[in-house]
Short mmCIF file of C-alpha atoms and ligand atoms in Angstrom, two decimals:
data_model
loop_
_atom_site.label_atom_id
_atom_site.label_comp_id
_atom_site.label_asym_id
_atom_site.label_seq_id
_atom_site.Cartn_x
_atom_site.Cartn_y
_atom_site.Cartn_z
CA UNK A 1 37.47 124.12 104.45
CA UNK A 2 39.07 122.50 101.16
CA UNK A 3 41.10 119.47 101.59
CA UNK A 4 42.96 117.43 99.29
CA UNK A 5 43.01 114.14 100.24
CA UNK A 6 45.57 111.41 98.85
CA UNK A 7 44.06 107.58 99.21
CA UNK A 8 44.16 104.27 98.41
CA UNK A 9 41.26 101.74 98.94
CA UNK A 10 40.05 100.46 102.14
CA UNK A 11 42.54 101.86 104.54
CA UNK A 12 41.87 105.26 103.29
CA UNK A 13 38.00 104.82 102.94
CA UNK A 14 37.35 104.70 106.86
CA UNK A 15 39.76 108.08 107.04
CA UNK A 16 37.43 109.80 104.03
CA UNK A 17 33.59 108.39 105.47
CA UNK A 18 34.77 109.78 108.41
CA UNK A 19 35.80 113.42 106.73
CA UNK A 20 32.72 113.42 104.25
CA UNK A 21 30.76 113.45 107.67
CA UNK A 22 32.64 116.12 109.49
CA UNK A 23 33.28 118.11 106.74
CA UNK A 24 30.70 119.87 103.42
CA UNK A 25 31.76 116.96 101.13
CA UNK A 26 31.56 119.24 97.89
CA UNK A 27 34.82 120.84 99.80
CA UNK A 28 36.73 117.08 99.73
CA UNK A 29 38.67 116.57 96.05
CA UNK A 30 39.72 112.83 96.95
CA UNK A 31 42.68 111.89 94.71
CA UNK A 32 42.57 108.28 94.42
CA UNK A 33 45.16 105.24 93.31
CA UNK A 34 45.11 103.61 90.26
CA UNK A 35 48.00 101.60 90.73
CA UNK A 36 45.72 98.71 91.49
CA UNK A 37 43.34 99.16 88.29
CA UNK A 38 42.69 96.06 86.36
CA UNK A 39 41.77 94.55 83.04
CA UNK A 40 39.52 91.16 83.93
CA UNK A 41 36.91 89.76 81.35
CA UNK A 42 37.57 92.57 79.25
CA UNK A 43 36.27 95.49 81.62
CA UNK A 44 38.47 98.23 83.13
CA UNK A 45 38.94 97.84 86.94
CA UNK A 46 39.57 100.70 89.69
CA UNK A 47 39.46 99.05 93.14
CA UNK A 48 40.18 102.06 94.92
CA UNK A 49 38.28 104.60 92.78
CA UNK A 50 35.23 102.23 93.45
CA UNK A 51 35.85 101.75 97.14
CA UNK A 52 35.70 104.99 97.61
CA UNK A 53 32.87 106.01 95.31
CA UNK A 54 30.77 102.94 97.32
CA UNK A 55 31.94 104.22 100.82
CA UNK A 56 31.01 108.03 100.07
CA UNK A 57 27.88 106.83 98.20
CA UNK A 58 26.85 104.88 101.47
CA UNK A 59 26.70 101.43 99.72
CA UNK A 60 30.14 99.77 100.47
CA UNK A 61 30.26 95.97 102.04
CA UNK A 62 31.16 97.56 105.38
CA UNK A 63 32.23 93.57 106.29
CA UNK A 64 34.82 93.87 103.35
CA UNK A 65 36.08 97.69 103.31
CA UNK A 66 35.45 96.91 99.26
CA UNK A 67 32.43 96.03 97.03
CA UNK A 68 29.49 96.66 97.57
CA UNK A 69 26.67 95.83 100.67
CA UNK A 70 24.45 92.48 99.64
CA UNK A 71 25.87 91.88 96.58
CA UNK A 72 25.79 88.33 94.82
CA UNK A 73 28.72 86.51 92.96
CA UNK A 74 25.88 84.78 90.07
CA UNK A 75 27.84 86.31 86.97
CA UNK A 76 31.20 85.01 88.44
CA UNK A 77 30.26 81.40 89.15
CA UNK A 78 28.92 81.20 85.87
CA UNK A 79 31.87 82.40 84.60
CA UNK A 80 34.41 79.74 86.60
CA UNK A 81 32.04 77.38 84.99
CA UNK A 82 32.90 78.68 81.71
CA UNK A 83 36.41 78.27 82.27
CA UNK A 84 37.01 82.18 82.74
CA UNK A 85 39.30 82.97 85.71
CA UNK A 86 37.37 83.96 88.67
CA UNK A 87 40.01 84.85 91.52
CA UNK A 88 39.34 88.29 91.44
CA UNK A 89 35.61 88.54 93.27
CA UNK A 90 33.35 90.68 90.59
CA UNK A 91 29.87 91.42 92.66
CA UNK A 92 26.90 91.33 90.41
CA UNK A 93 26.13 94.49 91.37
CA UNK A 94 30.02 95.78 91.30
CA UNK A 95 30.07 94.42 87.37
CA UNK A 96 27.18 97.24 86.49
CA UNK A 97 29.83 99.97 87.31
CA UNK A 98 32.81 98.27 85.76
CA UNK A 99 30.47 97.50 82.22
CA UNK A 100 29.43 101.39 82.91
CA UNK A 101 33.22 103.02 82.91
CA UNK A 102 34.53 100.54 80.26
CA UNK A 103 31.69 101.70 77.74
CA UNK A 104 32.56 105.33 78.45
CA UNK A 105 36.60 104.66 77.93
CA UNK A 106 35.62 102.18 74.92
CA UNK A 107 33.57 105.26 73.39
CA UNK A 108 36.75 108.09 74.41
CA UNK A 109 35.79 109.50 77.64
CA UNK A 110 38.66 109.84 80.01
CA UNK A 111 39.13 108.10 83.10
CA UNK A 112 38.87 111.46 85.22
CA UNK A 113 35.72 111.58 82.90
CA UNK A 114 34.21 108.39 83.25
CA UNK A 115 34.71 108.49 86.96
CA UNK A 116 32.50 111.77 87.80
CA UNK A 117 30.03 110.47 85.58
CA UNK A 118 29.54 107.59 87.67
CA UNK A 119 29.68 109.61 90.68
CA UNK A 120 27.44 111.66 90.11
CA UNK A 121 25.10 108.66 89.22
CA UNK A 122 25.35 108.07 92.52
CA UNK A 123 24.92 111.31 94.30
CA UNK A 124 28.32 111.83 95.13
CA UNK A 125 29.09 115.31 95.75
CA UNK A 126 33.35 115.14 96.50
CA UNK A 127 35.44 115.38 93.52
CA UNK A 128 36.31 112.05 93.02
CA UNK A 129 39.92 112.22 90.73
CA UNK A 130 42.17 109.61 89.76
CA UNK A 131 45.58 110.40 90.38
CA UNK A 132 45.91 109.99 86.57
CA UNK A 133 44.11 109.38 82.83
CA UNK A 134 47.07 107.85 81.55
CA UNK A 135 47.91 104.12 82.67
CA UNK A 136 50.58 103.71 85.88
CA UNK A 137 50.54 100.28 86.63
CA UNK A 138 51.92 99.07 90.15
CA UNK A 139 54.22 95.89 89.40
CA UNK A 140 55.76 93.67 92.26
CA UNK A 141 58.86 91.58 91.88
CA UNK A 142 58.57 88.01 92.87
CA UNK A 143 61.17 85.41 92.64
CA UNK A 144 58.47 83.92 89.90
CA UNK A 145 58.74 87.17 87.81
CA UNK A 146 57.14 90.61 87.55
CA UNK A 147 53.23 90.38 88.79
CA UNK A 148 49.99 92.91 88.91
CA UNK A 149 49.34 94.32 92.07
CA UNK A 150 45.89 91.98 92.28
CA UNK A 151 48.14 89.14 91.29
CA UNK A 152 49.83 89.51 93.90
CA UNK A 153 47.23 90.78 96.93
CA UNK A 154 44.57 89.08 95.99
CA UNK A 155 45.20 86.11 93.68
CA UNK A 156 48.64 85.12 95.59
CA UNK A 157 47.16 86.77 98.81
CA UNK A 158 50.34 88.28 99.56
CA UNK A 159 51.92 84.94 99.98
CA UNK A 160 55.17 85.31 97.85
CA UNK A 161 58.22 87.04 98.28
CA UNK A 162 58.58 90.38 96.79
CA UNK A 163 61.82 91.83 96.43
CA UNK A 164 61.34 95.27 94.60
CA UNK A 165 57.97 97.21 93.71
CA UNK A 166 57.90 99.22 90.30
CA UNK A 167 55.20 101.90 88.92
CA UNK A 168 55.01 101.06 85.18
CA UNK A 169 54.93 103.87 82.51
CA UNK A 170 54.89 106.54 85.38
CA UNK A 171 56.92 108.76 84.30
CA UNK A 172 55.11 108.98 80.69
CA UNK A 173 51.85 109.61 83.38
CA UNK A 174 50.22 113.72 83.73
CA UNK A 175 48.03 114.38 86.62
CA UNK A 176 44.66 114.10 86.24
CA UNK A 177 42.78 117.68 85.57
CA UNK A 178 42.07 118.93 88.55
CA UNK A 179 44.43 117.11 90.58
CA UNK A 180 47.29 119.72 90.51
CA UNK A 181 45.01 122.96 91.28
CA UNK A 182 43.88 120.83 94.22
CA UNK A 183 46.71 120.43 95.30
CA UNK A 184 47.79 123.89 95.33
CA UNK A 185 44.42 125.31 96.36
CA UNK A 186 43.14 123.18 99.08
CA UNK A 187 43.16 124.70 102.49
CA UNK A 188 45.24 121.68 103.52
CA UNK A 189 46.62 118.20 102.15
CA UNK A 190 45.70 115.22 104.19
CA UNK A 191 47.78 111.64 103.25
CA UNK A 192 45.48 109.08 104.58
CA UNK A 193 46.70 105.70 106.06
CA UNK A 194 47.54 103.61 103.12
CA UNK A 195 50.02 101.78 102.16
CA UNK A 196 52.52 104.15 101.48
CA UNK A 197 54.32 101.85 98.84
CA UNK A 198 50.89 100.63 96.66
CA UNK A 199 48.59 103.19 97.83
CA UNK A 200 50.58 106.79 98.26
CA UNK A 201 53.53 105.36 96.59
CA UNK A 202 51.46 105.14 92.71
CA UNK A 203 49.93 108.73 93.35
CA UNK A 204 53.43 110.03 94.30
CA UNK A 205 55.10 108.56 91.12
CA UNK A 206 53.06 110.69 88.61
CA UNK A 207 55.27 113.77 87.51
CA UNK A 208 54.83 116.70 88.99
CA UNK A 209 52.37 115.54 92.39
CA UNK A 210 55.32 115.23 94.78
CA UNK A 211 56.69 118.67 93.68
CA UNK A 212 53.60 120.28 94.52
CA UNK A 213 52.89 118.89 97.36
CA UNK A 214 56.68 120.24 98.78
CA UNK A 215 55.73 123.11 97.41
CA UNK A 216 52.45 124.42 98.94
CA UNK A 217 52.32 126.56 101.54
CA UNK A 218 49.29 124.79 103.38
CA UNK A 219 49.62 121.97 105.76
CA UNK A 220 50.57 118.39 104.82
CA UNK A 221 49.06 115.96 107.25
CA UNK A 222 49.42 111.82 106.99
CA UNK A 223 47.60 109.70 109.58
CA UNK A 224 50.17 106.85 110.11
CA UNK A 225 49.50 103.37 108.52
CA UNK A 226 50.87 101.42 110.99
CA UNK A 227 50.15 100.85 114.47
CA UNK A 228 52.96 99.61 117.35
CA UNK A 229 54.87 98.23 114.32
CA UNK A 230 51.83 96.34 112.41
CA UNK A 231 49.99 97.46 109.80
CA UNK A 232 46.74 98.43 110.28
CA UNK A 233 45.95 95.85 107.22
CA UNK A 234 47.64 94.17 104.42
CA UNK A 235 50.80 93.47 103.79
CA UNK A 236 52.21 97.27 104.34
CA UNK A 237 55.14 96.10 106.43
CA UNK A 238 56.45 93.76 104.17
CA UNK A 239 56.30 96.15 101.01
CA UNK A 240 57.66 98.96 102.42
CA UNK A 241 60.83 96.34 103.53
CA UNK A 242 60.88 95.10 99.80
CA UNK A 243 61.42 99.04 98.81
CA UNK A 244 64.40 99.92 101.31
CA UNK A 245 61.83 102.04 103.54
CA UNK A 246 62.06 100.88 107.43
CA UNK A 247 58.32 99.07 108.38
CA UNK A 248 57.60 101.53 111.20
CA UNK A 249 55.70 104.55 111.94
CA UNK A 250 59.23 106.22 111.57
CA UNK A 251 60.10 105.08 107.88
CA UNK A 252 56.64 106.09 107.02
CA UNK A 253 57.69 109.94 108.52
CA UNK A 254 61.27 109.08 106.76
CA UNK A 255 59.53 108.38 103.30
CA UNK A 256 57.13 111.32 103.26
CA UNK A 257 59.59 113.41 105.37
CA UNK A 258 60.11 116.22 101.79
CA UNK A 259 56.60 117.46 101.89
CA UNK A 260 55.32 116.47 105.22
CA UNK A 261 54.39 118.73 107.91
CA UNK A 262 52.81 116.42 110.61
CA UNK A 263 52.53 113.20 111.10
CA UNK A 264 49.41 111.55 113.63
CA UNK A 265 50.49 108.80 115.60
CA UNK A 266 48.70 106.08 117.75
CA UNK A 267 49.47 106.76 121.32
CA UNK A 268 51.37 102.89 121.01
CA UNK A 269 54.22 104.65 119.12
CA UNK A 270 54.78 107.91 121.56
CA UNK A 271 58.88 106.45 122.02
CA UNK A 272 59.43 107.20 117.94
CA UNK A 273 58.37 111.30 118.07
CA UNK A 274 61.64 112.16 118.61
CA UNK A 275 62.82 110.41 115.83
CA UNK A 276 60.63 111.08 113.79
CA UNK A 277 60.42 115.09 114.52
CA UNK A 278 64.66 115.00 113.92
CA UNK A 279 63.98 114.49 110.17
CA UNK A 280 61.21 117.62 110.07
CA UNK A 281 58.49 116.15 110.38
CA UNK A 282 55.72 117.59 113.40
CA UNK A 283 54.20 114.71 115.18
CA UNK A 284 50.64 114.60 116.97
CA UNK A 285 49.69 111.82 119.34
CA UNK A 286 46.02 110.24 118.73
CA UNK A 287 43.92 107.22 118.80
CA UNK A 288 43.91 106.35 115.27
CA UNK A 289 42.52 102.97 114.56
CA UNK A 290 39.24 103.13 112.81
CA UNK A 291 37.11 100.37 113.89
CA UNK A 292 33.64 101.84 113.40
CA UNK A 293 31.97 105.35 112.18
CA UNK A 294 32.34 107.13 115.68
CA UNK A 295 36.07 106.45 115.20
CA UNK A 296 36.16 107.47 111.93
CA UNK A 297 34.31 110.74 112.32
CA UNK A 298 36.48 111.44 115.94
CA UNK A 299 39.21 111.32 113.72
CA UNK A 300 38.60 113.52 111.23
CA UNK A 301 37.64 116.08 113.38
CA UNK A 302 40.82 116.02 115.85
CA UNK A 303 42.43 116.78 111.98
CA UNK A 304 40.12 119.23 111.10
CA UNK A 305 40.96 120.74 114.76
CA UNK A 306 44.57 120.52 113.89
CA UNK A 307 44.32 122.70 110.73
N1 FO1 B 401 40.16 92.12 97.56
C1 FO1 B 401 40.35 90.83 97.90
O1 FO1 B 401 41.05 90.56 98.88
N2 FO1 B 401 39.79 89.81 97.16
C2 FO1 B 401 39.00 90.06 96.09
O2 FO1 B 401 38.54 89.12 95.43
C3 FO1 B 401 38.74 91.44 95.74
C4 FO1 B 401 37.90 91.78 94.69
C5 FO1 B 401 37.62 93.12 94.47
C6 FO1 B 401 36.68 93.49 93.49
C7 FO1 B 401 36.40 94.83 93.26
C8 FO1 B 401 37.02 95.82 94.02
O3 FO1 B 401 36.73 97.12 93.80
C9 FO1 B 401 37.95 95.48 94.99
C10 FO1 B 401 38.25 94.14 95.23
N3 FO1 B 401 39.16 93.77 96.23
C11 FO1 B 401 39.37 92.45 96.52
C12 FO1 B 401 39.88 94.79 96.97
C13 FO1 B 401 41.15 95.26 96.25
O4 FO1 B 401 41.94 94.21 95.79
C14 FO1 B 401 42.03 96.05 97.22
O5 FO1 B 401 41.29 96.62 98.23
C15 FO1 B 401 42.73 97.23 96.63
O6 FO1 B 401 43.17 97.10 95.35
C16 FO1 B 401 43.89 97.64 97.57
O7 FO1 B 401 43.76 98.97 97.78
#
């Protein structure tokens, strides 16, 4: 069965291990963020494109949820010694793929490009797709002024106030080839649980995506990103506050509620399907935290069930 899936980084990775297990992975087109992409020491930076690439290429710092497994930090230290900024945690063995795509984007290939090249370097058979070739950046508002997205989660680990959350030069942005027929085609959509603001949010900006996603005919399904009223991880709650969008299970329904068939819900947040079903949106009770591969896999195939 063909499923387009729409992800962020960590939170989305246990969601799509768990789907490239239960399902023929050359029938997964994962449509990733790139919201979070950054420029550091000169090289071009996808966090989520990479997390996912590691996860589905078996290799990810499991410990983490980014990175990759027994990597070494030599190249950075150096480089704090040098006087470089060194916030942002470049793996030796990360910096190879990062050196890799900015070549191949120095030298004209796209980023759509550049990404299946390096997935297929590592035996990944899933389309792998950014949600975009041209640049969206994700911005968030501080009382100290506009700040990147890794400014903000990593370097000021979510420790500042954030009052509004803006997706720069989106709507100059054109899906990513292949992103739209996927859309369309695919037996079924599935929104995994990110952060709906800096995960889904990015992906949903770029013209055209949100259209076609209220307009196919096949199932839209998003596993919920937050649990009893927490987020599974991050800072989720607060940034979906900062944007107007109530930090529960039903604001995530309320948000997605235009193209959104059904929404899967932890058993913890049973009293909001009621709700959440009065705006339109199908709700499915299961356990939904992912905290190792059985969970993952049980997961994806009580949605593979569901389709
Ligand atoms: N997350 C952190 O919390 N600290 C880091 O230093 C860090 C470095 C990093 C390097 C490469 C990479 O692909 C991801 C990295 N992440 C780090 C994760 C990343 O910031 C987030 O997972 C995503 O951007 C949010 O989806």
């Amino acid at each position: 069965m063909t499923l387009a899936i729409l992800t962020g980084g960590t939170g989305g990775a246990k969601l799509v291990e768990g789907l490239s297990h239960e399902a023929a992975p050359e029938e997964l087109a994962i449509i990733c963020n790139t919201g979070d992409d950054v420029v550091l020491h000169g090289l071009h930076i996808s966090p989520d494109l990479d997390t996912i690439a590691y996860t589905l290429a078996g290799i990810v710092d499991k410990e983490k949820g980014w990175g990759v497994a027994g990597d070494t930090f030599s190249a950075l230290e150096l480089l704090g010694k040098y006087g470089e900024e060194n916030w942002f945690k470049l793996g030796d063995r990360d910096l190879a793929r990062h050196i890799a795509r900015t070549r191949m984007l120095r030298e004209g290939a796209t980023l759509a490009e550049a990404t299946a090249r390096l997935s297929a370097a590592l035996g990944i058979s899933s389309q792998l797709l950014p949600m975009s070739n041209d640049r969206v950046e994700t911005r968030v508002k501080t009382p100290e002024g506009e700040i990147s997205f890794q400014e903000y989660f990593v370097k000021r680990r979510w420790a500042v106030d954030v009052s509004g959350v803006v997706y720069k030069d989106a709507e100059k942005s054109r899906p990513a080839p292949g992103v739209m027929d996927w859309i369309h085609g695919a037996a079924a959509v599935i929104v995994c649980p990110s952060n709906p603001v800096t995960s889904i949010g990015p992906i949903l900006s770029v013209p055209g995506i949100r259209k076609a996603l209220k307009g196919t005919r096949k199932p839209v399904i998003a596993v919920s990103p937050i649990i009893a009223g927490a987020p599974v991880a991050g800072p989720t709650d607060k940034l979906m506050a900062a944007v107007g969008v109530e930090p529960s299970v039903f604001g995530v329904a309320k948000n997605y509620a235009d193209f959104l068939d059904i929404l899967v819900l932890a058993p913890e947040d049973r009293n909001w399907r009621t709700r959440i079903e009065a705006v339109g949106v199908q709700t499915v009770e299961q356990p939904i935290r992912m905290n190792d591969l059985e969970d993952k896999r049980r997961l994806a195939r009580e949605l593979l069930a569901l389709l």
